[in-house]
Coordinates of C-alpha atoms in Angstrom, one line a residue:
Chain T
X1 CA 181.9 204.6 -33.3
X2 CA 181.7 200.9 -32.8
X3 CA 179.2 199.6 -30.2
X4 CA 179.6 196.1 -28.9
X5 CA 176.7 194.0 -30.1
X6 CA 174.4 192.4 -27.5
X7 CA 175.1 189.0 -29.0
X8 CA 178.8 189.3 -28.6
X9 CA 178.4 190.4 -25.0
X10 CA 176.1 187.5 -24.3
X11 CA 178.6 185.1 -25.9
X12 CA 181.4 186.5 -23.7
X13 CA 179.3 186.2 -20.5
X14 CA 178.2 182.6 -21.4
X15 CA 181.8 181.7 -22.0
X16 CA 182.8 183.2 -18.7
X17 CA 180.0 181.4 -16.7
X18 CA 180.6 178.1 -18.4
X19 CA 184.3 178.5 -17.9
X20 CA 183.9 179.5 -14.3
X21 CA 181.8 176.4 -13.5
X22 CA 184.3 174.2 -15.2
X23 CA 187.2 175.8 -13.4
X24 CA 185.5 175.4 -10.0
X25 CA 184.7 171.8 -10.9
X26 CA 188.3 171.3 -11.8
X27 CA 189.6 172.6 -8.5
X28 CA 187.0 170.6 -6.6
X29 CA 187.8 167.3 -8.2
X30 CA 191.6 167.7 -8.1
X31 CA 191.9 167.0 -4.3
X32 CA 192.3 163.3 -4.3
X33 CA 193.0 161.4 -1.2
X34 CA 196.1 159.2 -1.1
X35 CA 194.0 156.1 -1.1
X36 CA 192.1 157.2 -4.2
X37 CA 195.4 157.9 -6.0
X38 CA 196.7 154.4 -5.0
X39 CA 193.5 152.8 -6.2
X40 CA 193.8 154.7 -9.5
X41 CA 197.4 153.7 -9.9
X42 CA 196.6 150.1 -9.1
X43 CA 193.9 150.2 -11.8
X44 CA 196.3 151.6 -14.2
X45 CA 198.8 148.9 -13.4
X46 CA 196.2 146.2 -14.0
X47 CA 195.4 147.8 -17.3
X48 CA 198.9 148.4 -18.6
X49 CA 200.4 145.1 -17.3
X50 CA 204.1 145.0 -18.0
X51 CA 205.5 148.5 -18.0
X52 CA 207.8 148.0 -15.0
X53 CA 210.6 150.2 -16.3
X54 CA 208.3 153.2 -16.6
X55 CA 206.9 152.6 -13.1
X56 CA 210.3 152.2 -11.6
X57 CA 211.4 155.5 -12.9
X58 CA 208.3 157.1 -11.4
X59 CA 208.7 155.4 -8.1
X60 CA 212.3 156.7 -7.9
X61 CA 211.2 160.2 -8.9
X62 CA 208.8 160.1 -6.0
X63 CA 211.6 159.6 -3.5
X64 CA 212.9 163.1 -3.9
X65 CA 210.9 166.1 -5.1
X66 CA 209.5 166.1 -8.7
X67 CA 212.3 168.0 -10.2
X68 CA 213.4 166.6 -13.5
X69 CA 217.1 166.5 -12.6
X70 CA 216.5 164.5 -9.5
X71 CA 214.4 162.3 -11.6
X72 CA 217.1 161.6 -14.1
X73 CA 219.9 161.4 -11.6
X74 CA 218.1 158.8 -9.5
X75 CA 217.0 156.9 -12.6
X76 CA 220.6 156.6 -13.6
X77 CA 221.6 155.7 -10.1
X78 CA 219.0 153.0 -10.1
X79 CA 220.3 151.6 -13.4
X80 CA 223.9 151.5 -12.3
X81 CA 223.2 149.2 -9.5
X82 CA 220.1 147.3 -10.5
X83 CA 220.5 144.5 -7.9
X84 CA 220.6 146.7 -4.8
X85 CA 218.0 149.0 -6.2
X86 CA 215.7 146.1 -6.7
X87 CA 216.3 144.8 -3.2
X88 CA 215.6 148.2 -1.8
X89 CA 212.6 148.4 -4.0
X90 CA 211.2 145.2 -2.8
X91 CA 212.2 145.8 0.8
X92 CA 210.4 149.1 1.1
X93 CA 207.7 148.4 -1.3
X94 CA 204.9 149.8 0.8
X95 CA 206.9 152.9 1.7
X96 CA 207.9 153.6 -1.9
X97 CA 204.4 153.1 -3.1
X98 CA 203.3 155.8 -0.7
X99 CA 205.9 158.2 -2.0
X100 CA 204.9 157.4 -5.6
X101 CA 201.2 157.9 -4.8
X102 CA 202.0 161.2 -3.0
X103 CA 204.0 162.4 -6.1
X104 CA 201.1 161.5 -8.4
X105 CA 198.6 163.1 -6.0
X106 CA 200.5 166.3 -6.2
X107 CA 200.5 166.2 -10.0
X108 CA 196.8 165.7 -10.0
X109 CA 196.3 168.6 -7.6
X110 CA 198.5 170.8 -9.9
X111 CA 196.3 170.2 -12.9
X112 CA 193.5 172.9 -12.5
X113 CA 196.2 175.5 -11.4
X114 CA 198.3 174.8 -14.5
X115 CA 195.3 174.7 -16.7
X116 CA 194.2 178.2 -15.8
X117 CA 197.7 179.4 -15.7
X118 CA 198.3 178.2 -19.3
X119 CA 195.1 179.9 -20.5
X120 CA 195.9 183.1 -18.7
X121 CA 199.4 183.2 -20.2
X122 CA 198.0 182.4 -23.7
X123 CA 195.7 185.4 -23.7
X124 CA 198.1 187.7 -21.9
X125 CA 200.8 187.0 -24.5
X126 CA 198.4 187.9 -27.3
X127 CA 197.8 191.3 -25.7
X128 CA 201.4 191.9 -24.9
X129 CA 202.5 190.8 -28.4
X130 CA 199.9 193.2 -29.9
X131 CA 201.4 196.0 -27.8
X132 CA 204.9 195.3 -29.1
X133 CA 203.6 195.1 -32.7
X134 CA 201.8 198.4 -32.1
X135 CA 205.0 200.0 -30.8
X136 CA 206.8 198.7 -33.9
X137 CA 204.3 200.3 -36.2
X138 CA 205.0 203.7 -34.6
X139 CA 208.7 203.3 -34.3
X140 CA 209.0 202.2 -37.9
X141 CA 206.6 204.9 -39.1
X142 CA 204.7 202.2 -41.0
X143 CA 202.5 203.7 -43.7
X144 CA 200.2 200.7 -44.2
X145 CA 199.0 200.1 -40.7
X146 CA 197.5 203.3 -39.2
X147 CA 194.0 202.1 -40.2
X148 CA 194.6 199.1 -37.9
X149 CA 196.1 201.0 -34.9
X150 CA 192.8 201.3 -33.1
X151 CA 192.2 197.6 -33.4
X152 CA 195.6 197.0 -31.9
X153 CA 194.9 199.5 -29.1
X154 CA 191.7 197.5 -28.3
X155 CA 193.5 194.2 -28.1
X156 CA 196.3 195.7 -25.9
X157 CA 193.6 196.8 -23.4
X158 CA 193.7 193.2 -22.1
X159 CA 197.4 193.5 -21.4
X160 CA 197.1 194.9 -17.8
X161 CA 194.2 192.8 -16.5
X162 CA 195.7 189.8 -18.3
X163 CA 199.1 190.4 -16.8
X164 CA 197.7 190.9 -13.3
X165 CA 195.7 187.6 -13.7
X166 CA 198.8 185.7 -14.6
X167 CA 200.8 187.2 -11.8
X168 CA 197.9 186.6 -9.3
X169 CA 197.6 182.9 -10.3
X170 CA 201.4 182.5 -10.0
X171 CA 201.5 184.0 -6.5
X172 CA 198.3 182.4 -5.3
X173 CA 199.7 179.0 -6.4
X174 CA 202.5 179.6 -3.9
X175 CA 200.6 181.1 -1.1
X176 CA 197.1 179.7 -0.8
X177 CA 197.9 176.8 -3.1
X178 CA 200.4 174.0 -2.4
X179 CA 203.1 175.3 -4.7
X180 CA 201.2 173.9 -7.6
X181 CA 203.0 175.7 -10.4
X182 CA 206.4 176.7 -9.2
X183 CA 208.3 174.2 -7.1
X184 CA 210.9 176.8 -6.1
X185 CA 208.2 178.5 -4.1
X186 CA 208.1 175.5 -1.8
X187 CA 210.5 176.1 1.2
X188 CA 210.7 172.3 1.7
X189 CA 212.0 171.9 -1.8
X190 CA 214.4 174.8 -1.5
X191 CA 215.9 173.4 1.7
X192 CA 216.6 170.0 0.0
X193 CA 217.6 171.3 -3.4
X194 CA 221.0 172.9 -3.7
X195 CA 220.5 174.0 -7.3
X196 CA 217.3 175.9 -6.4
X197 CA 218.8 177.2 -3.2
X198 CA 221.6 178.8 -5.2
X199 CA 219.0 180.5 -7.3
X200 CA 216.9 181.6 -4.4
X201 CA 218.2 185.2 -4.3
X202 CA 216.5 185.6 -7.7
X203 CA 213.7 183.0 -7.4
X204 CA 211.7 184.0 -4.3
X205 CA 208.1 185.0 -4.1
X206 CA 208.6 188.6 -3.0
X207 CA 211.1 189.5 -5.6
X208 CA 209.2 187.6 -8.2
X209 CA 206.0 189.6 -7.4
X210 CA 207.9 192.9 -7.4
X211 CA 209.6 192.2 -10.7
X212 CA 206.2 191.2 -12.3
X213 CA 204.6 194.4 -11.0
X214 CA 207.5 196.6 -12.3
X215 CA 207.2 195.1 -15.7
X216 CA 203.5 195.4 -15.8
X217 CA 203.7 199.0 -14.7
X218 CA 206.2 199.8 -17.4
X219 CA 204.1 198.2 -20.1
X220 CA 200.9 199.8 -18.8
X221 CA 202.5 203.3 -18.8
X222 CA 203.5 202.9 -22.4
X223 CA 200.1 201.6 -23.4
X224 CA 198.3 204.3 -21.4
X225 CA 200.2 207.2 -22.9
X226 CA 200.3 205.8 -26.4
X227 CA 196.6 205.5 -26.3
X228 CA 196.1 209.0 -24.8
X229 CA 198.3 210.6 -27.4
X230 CA 196.6 208.6 -30.2
X231 CA 193.2 209.9 -29.1
X232 CA 194.5 213.5 -28.6
X233 CA 196.0 213.4 -32.1
X234 CA 192.4 213.1 -33.5
X235 CA 191.6 216.6 -32.4
X236 CA 195.0 218.2 -32.6
X237 CA 196.2 220.9 -35.0
X238 CA 199.8 219.6 -35.3
X239 CA 201.7 216.3 -35.1
X240 CA 203.1 216.8 -31.6
X241 CA 201.2 213.9 -30.2
X242 CA 202.4 211.6 -33.0
X243 CA 206.0 212.6 -32.3
X244 CA 205.6 211.9 -28.6
X245 CA 204.2 208.5 -29.4
X246 CA 207.1 207.9 -31.8
X247 CA 209.6 208.7 -29.0
X248 CA 207.9 206.6 -26.3
X249 CA 207.4 203.7 -28.7
X250 CA 211.2 203.6 -29.4
X251 CA 211.8 203.7 -25.7
X252 CA 209.2 201.1 -24.9
X253 CA 210.7 198.7 -27.5
X254 CA 214.1 198.8 -25.7
X255 CA 212.3 198.3 -22.3
X256 CA 210.1 195.6 -23.7
X257 CA 212.9 193.5 -25.2
X258 CA 214.7 193.3 -21.8
X259 CA 211.6 192.8 -19.7
X260 CA 209.9 190.3 -22.1
X261 CA 213.0 188.2 -21.9
X262 CA 213.1 188.4 -18.1
X263 CA 209.3 187.8 -17.8
X264 CA 209.7 184.6 -19.9
X265 CA 212.3 183.3 -17.4
X266 CA 210.1 184.3 -14.5
X267 CA 206.7 183.2 -15.6
X268 CA 207.5 180.4 -17.9
X269 CA 211.0 179.0 -17.7
X270 CA 211.0 178.9 -13.8
X271 CA 208.4 176.1 -13.8
X272 CA 211.5 174.0 -14.5
X273 CA 214.0 175.7 -12.2
X274 CA 216.7 173.1 -13.0
X275 CA 216.7 173.9 -16.6
X276 CA 217.6 177.0 -18.6
X277 CA 217.9 178.0 -22.2
X278 CA 219.4 181.3 -23.4
X279 CA 217.1 181.8 -26.4
X280 CA 214.0 181.0 -24.4
X281 CA 212.9 184.7 -24.3
X282 CA 213.0 185.1 -28.1
X283 CA 211.2 181.8 -28.5
X284 CA 208.4 183.1 -26.3
X285 CA 208.5 186.4 -28.1
X286 CA 208.1 184.7 -31.5
X287 CA 205.1 182.7 -30.3
X288 CA 203.5 185.8 -28.8
X289 CA 204.0 187.9 -31.9
X290 CA 202.5 185.3 -34.2
X291 CA 199.4 184.8 -32.0
X292 CA 199.0 188.6 -31.5
X293 CA 199.2 189.3 -35.3
X294 CA 196.7 186.5 -35.9
X295 CA 194.3 188.0 -33.4
X296 CA 194.7 191.5 -34.9
X297 CA 193.9 190.0 -38.3
X298 CA 190.9 188.1 -37.0
X299 CA 189.4 191.1 -35.1
X300 CA 190.0 193.3 -38.2
X301 CA 188.2 190.8 -40.4
X302 CA 185.3 190.6 -37.9
X303 CA 185.0 194.4 -37.6
X304 CA 185.2 194.8 -41.4
X305 CA 182.6 192.1 -41.9
X306 CA 180.1 194.1 -39.8
X307 CA 181.0 197.3 -41.7
X308 CA 183.1 199.1 -39.2
X309 CA 186.4 199.3 -41.1
X310 CA 185.3 200.2 -44.6
X311 CA 188.7 201.5 -45.6
X312 CA 190.6 198.4 -44.7
X313 CA 191.2 196.6 -48.0
X314 CA 192.6 193.2 -48.9
X315 CA 196.1 194.6 -49.1
X316 CA 196.0 195.3 -45.4
X317 CA 194.9 191.7 -44.8
X318 CA 197.6 190.5 -47.1
X319 CA 200.2 192.3 -45.0
X320 CA 198.9 190.9 -41.8
X321 CA 198.8 187.4 -43.3
X322 CA 202.4 187.9 -44.5
X323 CA 203.4 188.7 -40.9
X324 CA 201.5 185.6 -39.7
X325 CA 203.4 183.6 -42.2
X326 CA 206.8 185.2 -41.5
X327 CA 206.5 185.0 -37.7
X328 CA 205.3 181.4 -37.9
X329 CA 208.5 180.5 -39.7
X330 CA 210.5 182.6 -37.2
X331 CA 208.8 180.7 -34.4
X332 CA 209.7 177.4 -36.0
X333 CA 213.3 178.6 -36.5
X334 CA 213.7 179.4 -32.8
X335 CA 211.8 176.2 -31.7
X336 CA 214.1 174.1 -33.8
X337 CA 217.3 176.0 -32.8
X338 CA 216.5 175.5 -29.2
X339 CA 215.6 171.8 -29.7
X340 CA 218.4 170.9 -32.1
X341 CA 221.2 172.5 -30.0
X342 CA 220.1 170.6 -26.9
X343 CA 219.4 167.4 -28.8
X344 CA 222.8 167.6 -30.6
X345 CA 224.9 168.1 -27.5
X346 CA 222.7 165.9 -25.4
X347 CA 224.0 167.2 -22.0
X348 CA 221.9 165.4 -19.4
X349 CA 221.1 168.4 -17.3
X350 CA 219.6 170.2 -20.4
X351 CA 218.2 167.4 -22.3
X352 CA 215.7 166.3 -19.6
X353 CA 213.5 169.1 -20.7
X354 CA 212.9 167.5 -24.1
X355 CA 213.1 163.9 -22.7
X356 CA 210.0 164.5 -20.6
X357 CA 208.3 166.1 -23.5
X358 CA 209.1 163.3 -25.9
X359 CA 208.1 160.6 -23.4
X360 CA 204.8 162.1 -22.1
X361 CA 203.8 164.7 -24.6
X362 CA 205.0 163.4 -27.9
X363 CA 201.8 163.9 -29.9
X364 CA 201.3 167.4 -28.7
X365 CA 205.0 168.4 -28.9
X366 CA 205.4 167.3 -32.5
X367 CA 201.8 168.0 -33.5
X368 CA 202.3 171.6 -32.6
X369 CA 205.2 171.9 -35.0
X370 CA 202.8 170.8 -37.8
X371 CA 200.2 173.3 -36.7
X372 CA 202.5 176.2 -36.1
X373 CA 205.0 175.7 -39.0
X374 CA 204.1 173.2 -41.7
X375 CA 200.5 174.3 -42.0
X376 CA 201.1 178.1 -42.2
X377 CA 204.1 177.5 -44.4
X378 CA 202.1 175.6 -47.0
X379 CA 198.8 177.5 -46.6
X380 CA 199.9 181.1 -46.4
X381 CA 202.6 180.8 -49.1
X382 CA 200.3 181.7 -51.9
X383 CA 199.8 185.4 -52.4
X384 CA 196.2 185.1 -53.5
X385 CA 195.1 183.1 -50.5
X386 CA 196.5 185.7 -48.2
X387 CA 193.8 188.1 -49.5
X388 CA 190.8 186.0 -48.7
X389 CA 189.3 186.8 -45.3
X390 CA 187.8 183.4 -44.7
X391 CA 191.1 181.8 -45.5
X392 CA 193.0 184.0 -43.0
X393 CA 190.3 183.2 -40.4
X394 CA 190.8 179.4 -40.9
X395 CA 194.6 179.6 -40.9
X396 CA 194.3 181.9 -37.8
X397 CA 192.3 179.4 -35.9
X398 CA 194.9 176.7 -36.6
X399 CA 197.7 179.0 -35.6
X400 CA 196.0 179.9 -32.3
X401 CA 195.3 176.3 -31.5
X402 CA 198.9 175.5 -32.2
X403 CA 200.2 178.3 -30.0
X404 CA 197.9 177.3 -27.1
X405 CA 199.5 173.9 -27.4
X406 CA 202.9 175.6 -27.4
X407 CA 202.1 177.3 -24.1
X408 CA 200.6 174.1 -22.8
X409 CA 203.9 172.3 -23.6
X410 CA 205.9 174.9 -21.8
X411 CA 204.0 174.7 -18.5
X412 CA 202.4 171.3 -18.2
X413 CA 205.3 168.8 -18.3
X414 CA 206.8 170.6 -15.3
X415 CA 203.7 170.8 -13.2
X416 CA 201.4 167.8 -14.0
X417 CA 203.9 165.6 -15.8
X418 CA 202.3 162.5 -17.3
X419 CA 199.0 163.2 -15.6
X420 CA 198.0 165.6 -18.3
X421 CA 194.8 165.5 -20.3
X422 CA 193.0 168.2 -22.2
X423 CA 189.7 167.9 -20.4
X424 CA 187.3 170.0 -18.4
X425 CA 189.8 172.1 -16.4
X426 CA 191.8 173.0 -19.5
X427 CA 188.9 173.8 -21.8
X428 CA 187.0 175.7 -19.1
X429 CA 190.0 177.8 -18.3
X430 CA 190.2 178.8 -21.9
X431 CA 186.5 179.6 -22.0
X432 CA 186.7 181.7 -18.8
X433 CA 189.7 183.8 -19.9
X434 CA 188.6 183.8 -23.5
X435 CA 185.3 185.4 -22.3
X436 CA 187.2 188.0 -20.3
X437 CA 189.5 188.7 -23.2
X438 CA 186.5 189.1 -25.6
X439 CA 184.7 191.4 -23.2
X440 CA 187.7 193.6 -22.4
X441 CA 188.9 193.9 -26.0
X442 CA 185.5 194.6 -27.5
X443 CA 184.6 197.1 -24.8
X444 CA 187.9 198.9 -25.3
X445 CA 187.1 199.1 -29.0
X446 CA 183.9 201.0 -28.3
X447 CA 185.8 203.7 -26.4
X448 CA 187.3 205.5 -29.4
X449 CA 186.5 205.9 -33.1
X450 CA 187.9 202.9 -35.0
X451 CA 189.8 205.2 -37.4
X452 CA 192.5 207.5 -36.2
X453 CA 191.7 210.8 -37.8
X454 CA 194.8 212.9 -37.9
X455 CA 197.5 210.3 -38.0
X456 CA 200.1 211.7 -40.4
X457 CA 200.2 208.4 -42.2
X458 CA 196.4 207.7 -42.4
X459 CA 196.1 208.9 -46.0
X460 CA 198.8 206.6 -47.1
X461 CA 197.2 203.8 -45.2
X462 CA 193.8 204.5 -46.8
X463 CA 195.3 204.2 -50.2
X464 CA 197.5 201.4 -49.3
X465 CA 197.7 199.0 -52.2
X466 CA 200.0 196.1 -52.7
Chain D
X1 CA 210.1 187.6 -95.9
X2 CA 208.0 190.7 -96.2
X3 CA 209.1 193.7 -94.3
X4 CA 206.6 194.6 -91.5
X5 CA 206.3 198.1 -90.3
X6 CA 206.2 199.3 -86.7
X7 CA 205.8 202.6 -85.1
X8 CA 208.2 203.7 -82.3
X9 CA 206.6 206.3 -80.1
X10 CA 209.0 207.9 -77.6
X11 CA 207.9 209.4 -74.3
X12 CA 209.9 211.2 -71.6
X13 CA 207.7 210.6 -68.6
X14 CA 206.4 207.4 -67.1
X15 CA 203.0 208.9 -66.1
X16 CA 202.5 210.0 -69.7
X17 CA 203.5 206.6 -70.9
X18 CA 201.0 204.9 -68.6
X19 CA 198.2 207.1 -69.9
X20 CA 199.3 206.5 -73.5
X21 CA 199.3 202.7 -72.9
X22 CA 195.8 202.8 -71.6
X23 CA 194.6 205.0 -74.5
X24 CA 196.3 202.8 -77.2
X25 CA 195.0 199.6 -75.8
X26 CA 191.5 200.9 -75.4
X27 CA 191.7 201.9 -79.1
X28 CA 192.5 198.2 -79.7
X29 CA 195.9 198.7 -81.2
X30 CA 198.4 195.9 -80.5
X31 CA 201.3 197.0 -78.4
X32 CA 204.3 194.9 -79.5
X33 CA 206.7 195.9 -76.8
X34 CA 207.6 198.7 -74.4
X35 CA 211.1 199.7 -73.5
X36 CA 211.7 201.5 -70.2
X37 CA 214.9 202.5 -68.3
X38 CA 213.4 201.3 -65.0
X39 CA 210.4 199.3 -63.8
X40 CA 207.2 201.3 -64.1
X41 CA 204.7 200.2 -61.5
X42 CA 201.5 198.9 -63.0
X43 CA 202.7 198.8 -66.6
X44 CA 202.2 195.1 -66.9
X45 CA 198.6 195.4 -65.7
X46 CA 197.9 198.3 -68.1
X47 CA 199.4 196.3 -71.0
X48 CA 197.3 193.2 -70.0
X49 CA 200.3 191.0 -69.5
X50 CA 199.7 187.6 -67.9
X51 CA 201.1 187.3 -64.3
X52 CA 204.4 185.5 -64.0
X53 CA 204.5 181.9 -62.8
X54 CA 208.1 182.0 -61.7
X55 CA 207.2 181.8 -58.0
X56 CA 205.5 178.5 -58.8
X57 CA 208.6 177.1 -60.5
X58 CA 210.6 178.2 -57.5
X59 CA 208.4 176.3 -55.1
X60 CA 208.7 173.2 -57.2
X61 CA 212.5 173.6 -57.4
X62 CA 212.6 173.9 -53.6
X63 CA 210.7 170.6 -53.3
X64 CA 213.3 169.0 -55.6
X65 CA 216.1 170.4 -53.4
X66 CA 214.4 169.0 -50.3
X67 CA 214.0 165.6 -51.9
X68 CA 217.6 165.6 -53.0
X69 CA 218.9 166.5 -49.6
X70 CA 216.8 163.8 -47.9
X71 CA 217.8 161.2 -50.4
X72 CA 221.4 162.1 -50.2
X73 CA 221.7 162.1 -46.5
X74 CA 219.6 159.0 -46.0
X75 CA 221.8 157.1 -48.5
X76 CA 225.1 158.4 -47.2
X77 CA 224.5 158.5 -43.4
X78 CA 221.9 155.8 -42.9
X79 CA 222.1 153.2 -45.7
X80 CA 225.6 153.1 -47.1
X81 CA 227.7 153.3 -44.0
X82 CA 225.8 153.9 -40.7
X83 CA 228.8 154.6 -38.5
X84 CA 228.5 155.7 -34.9
X85 CA 229.8 159.2 -35.0
X86 CA 229.8 160.7 -31.6
X87 CA 226.9 158.6 -30.4
X88 CA 224.4 160.1 -32.9
X89 CA 221.7 157.5 -33.7
X90 CA 222.2 156.4 -37.3
X91 CA 219.7 153.6 -37.2
X92 CA 217.0 155.4 -39.1
X93 CA 216.6 158.7 -40.9
X94 CA 214.1 160.1 -38.5
X95 CA 216.2 159.4 -35.5
X96 CA 219.1 161.5 -36.8
X97 CA 216.9 163.9 -38.6
X98 CA 217.6 167.1 -36.5
X99 CA 221.2 166.9 -37.6
X100 CA 220.2 166.9 -41.2
X101 CA 217.8 169.8 -41.1
X102 CA 220.4 172.6 -41.7
X103 CA 221.5 170.8 -44.9
X104 CA 217.9 170.1 -45.9
X105 CA 217.1 173.8 -45.4
X106 CA 220.1 175.1 -47.3
X107 CA 219.7 172.7 -50.3
X108 CA 216.0 173.7 -50.5
X109 CA 216.9 177.3 -50.7
X110 CA 219.8 176.7 -53.0
X111 CA 217.7 174.8 -55.5
X112 CA 214.8 177.2 -55.3
X113 CA 216.9 180.2 -55.8
X114 CA 219.4 179.1 -58.4
X115 CA 217.1 177.1 -60.6
X116 CA 214.6 180.0 -60.5
X117 CA 217.2 182.4 -61.6
X118 CA 218.3 180.1 -64.4
X119 CA 214.6 179.7 -65.4
X120 CA 214.4 183.5 -65.5
X121 CA 217.4 183.8 -67.8
X122 CA 216.1 181.1 -70.1
X123 CA 212.6 182.5 -70.3
X124 CA 213.9 186.1 -70.7
X125 CA 216.6 184.9 -73.2
X126 CA 219.5 186.5 -71.3
X127 CA 223.0 185.2 -71.5
X128 CA 226.6 186.5 -71.9
X129 CA 227.4 187.7 -75.4
X130 CA 223.8 188.0 -76.3
X131 CA 223.2 190.8 -78.8
X132 CA 221.4 193.7 -77.1
X133 CA 217.9 194.4 -78.5
X134 CA 217.7 198.1 -77.9
X135 CA 215.8 199.9 -80.6
X136 CA 217.1 203.2 -79.2
X137 CA 219.9 203.6 -76.7
X138 CA 218.1 206.4 -75.0
X139 CA 215.6 203.9 -73.6
X140 CA 218.3 202.8 -71.1
X141 CA 218.7 206.3 -69.8
X142 CA 215.6 208.6 -69.7
X143 CA 213.3 207.8 -72.6
X144 CA 210.4 205.4 -72.9
X145 CA 209.6 203.7 -76.1
X146 CA 206.4 202.0 -77.2
X147 CA 206.4 199.8 -80.3
X148 CA 203.2 199.3 -82.1
X149 CA 202.6 197.2 -85.2
X150 CA 201.2 199.0 -88.3
X151 CA 198.5 197.4 -90.4
X152 CA 198.0 200.1 -93.0
X153 CA 196.7 202.4 -90.4
X154 CA 199.7 204.6 -90.2
X155 CA 198.0 207.9 -90.2
X156 CA 195.4 207.1 -87.6
X157 CA 198.0 205.6 -85.3
X158 CA 200.3 208.6 -85.7
X159 CA 197.5 211.0 -84.8
X160 CA 196.5 209.0 -81.8
X161 CA 200.1 208.8 -80.5
X162 CA 200.6 212.5 -81.1
X163 CA 197.6 213.1 -78.9
X164 CA 199.0 211.0 -76.1
X165 CA 202.0 213.2 -75.7
X166 CA 204.7 211.3 -77.6
X167 CA 207.7 213.5 -78.2
X168 CA 208.9 211.5 -81.2
X169 CA 207.1 209.2 -83.6
X170 CA 209.1 207.1 -86.1
X171 CA 208.0 204.6 -88.6
X172 CA 210.4 201.7 -88.8
X173 CA 210.7 199.0 -91.4
X174 CA 211.6 195.8 -89.6
X175 CA 213.3 193.5 -92.0
X176 CA 212.7 190.0 -90.6

């Protein structure tokens, strides 16, 4: 039996406390008064000097809500008739300035909300991806992985609390917050915006919450019973429990593929309610799988290094690293397919999504492709390197950083726009939820022996050799 | 040229063959060649063969393919005749790069795969109309054959091979 070391527990608590302080600080400093924002903008102007075009686009965006479409449509409108726009601009300078400042004020207020939402999503997708990977191992009757099943079960323990945290932040942002993540939760915006109004039978807080709870319940039920049967199998005389897990895993995978897709529309894509992409669900899935497998590999290496998984050999690590490599490429394939199709056809209503990312997030947006694709491609290609624990650890850290930036890039441009920065709110949110994740996962690992005893494939897994 | 002698030991089971290979090489006899009807897992390790480097060649060929595709499309689409085709930005390679990626990918795979296969054929000396080098036609069906060079230790070798479970031991005069 594995027992959580005091040091690890201390680390988790320190992370949580530091993170909590930072998150509270982030929320306290994000309420800027309109005058403060104006002062800040004036200072920025003085600093930047001549970037009138950029500013104008922003002023115009402030006139309506901060939806990207309105942004574009108005920007185009302004360009069509520059003379009248300019006159209007000059005439109502004070008024427009107010609107612009209000817009920026809202973006600044969104920042701590989005920061903790991104962190919550990041850790939740790791746990959910691990659950899907776990179900695949059972459904495929994989012979190499049974030694790692308990590690995966430990990681999936974070799925339910993590999912509830994500859902809670999402709903709180629309109830006690000022619609800081999802603009479709704002009745004012819905009243003004025909596009969102037409989607409001799907996008409304009640139905959003119920959907989220249904999905979480479904996933939790699978996790609960799979874990129960897995532990029951240890003491059983036959393989009845294994067969039951096999059946529910196959069923879960069907349920999961539908619900994962829907949840990625709900929790991620709907931050940009004017935009949609059909392969978004798979794209999110690829990202979650690669980060989940990376975390499985890292936890396995950690547990092995302290002597708790003596039978795990470098062939198991090799297989995990191959999955990291393969899913990194799969992620890049979907990222590029989504980007290239939209770039190629360049339809204004779709392309705004990437325009905002290229204008305000270029370094992160392109840098993440290097971290998530080019780096794993070159580093994890060599067979010998995939067997070195420290090498997998290093590659894993880069992949996890890359996928944090991926989630960051999905949420932030819609909520904080060009007011983003990776500072105290973002880092503290990661610390806070990272601490919770560590504590939940490693506590769950202590609840059962780390080696499944009577799994029908355990012998094969023990002698697995590639 | 003088005629060199080899022994052909024939086995009917791959497990027996593996055990025999280990025994023969631990007795420091040089195994010239082994003929099997199918890949025997771990035989290369038991024989002490060096690992293949064909994956490295494939990686390098892939790099060549990538370079060729980049050069080709940069020359054709950007340098030689940068037309406006449907509003695609042909001012620089990087601006129009996403449209070239499918071709870059396919040419990388094409070069990596085909040149690696050709490398394999060259290194393995395989080509149409090549004369087959089977010492015994049964080795393509259900027999395994180990070829060991003889340096005036015929008797000792025969005894050793008999012990390892060879079903047939033949002394062959190889006229070079």
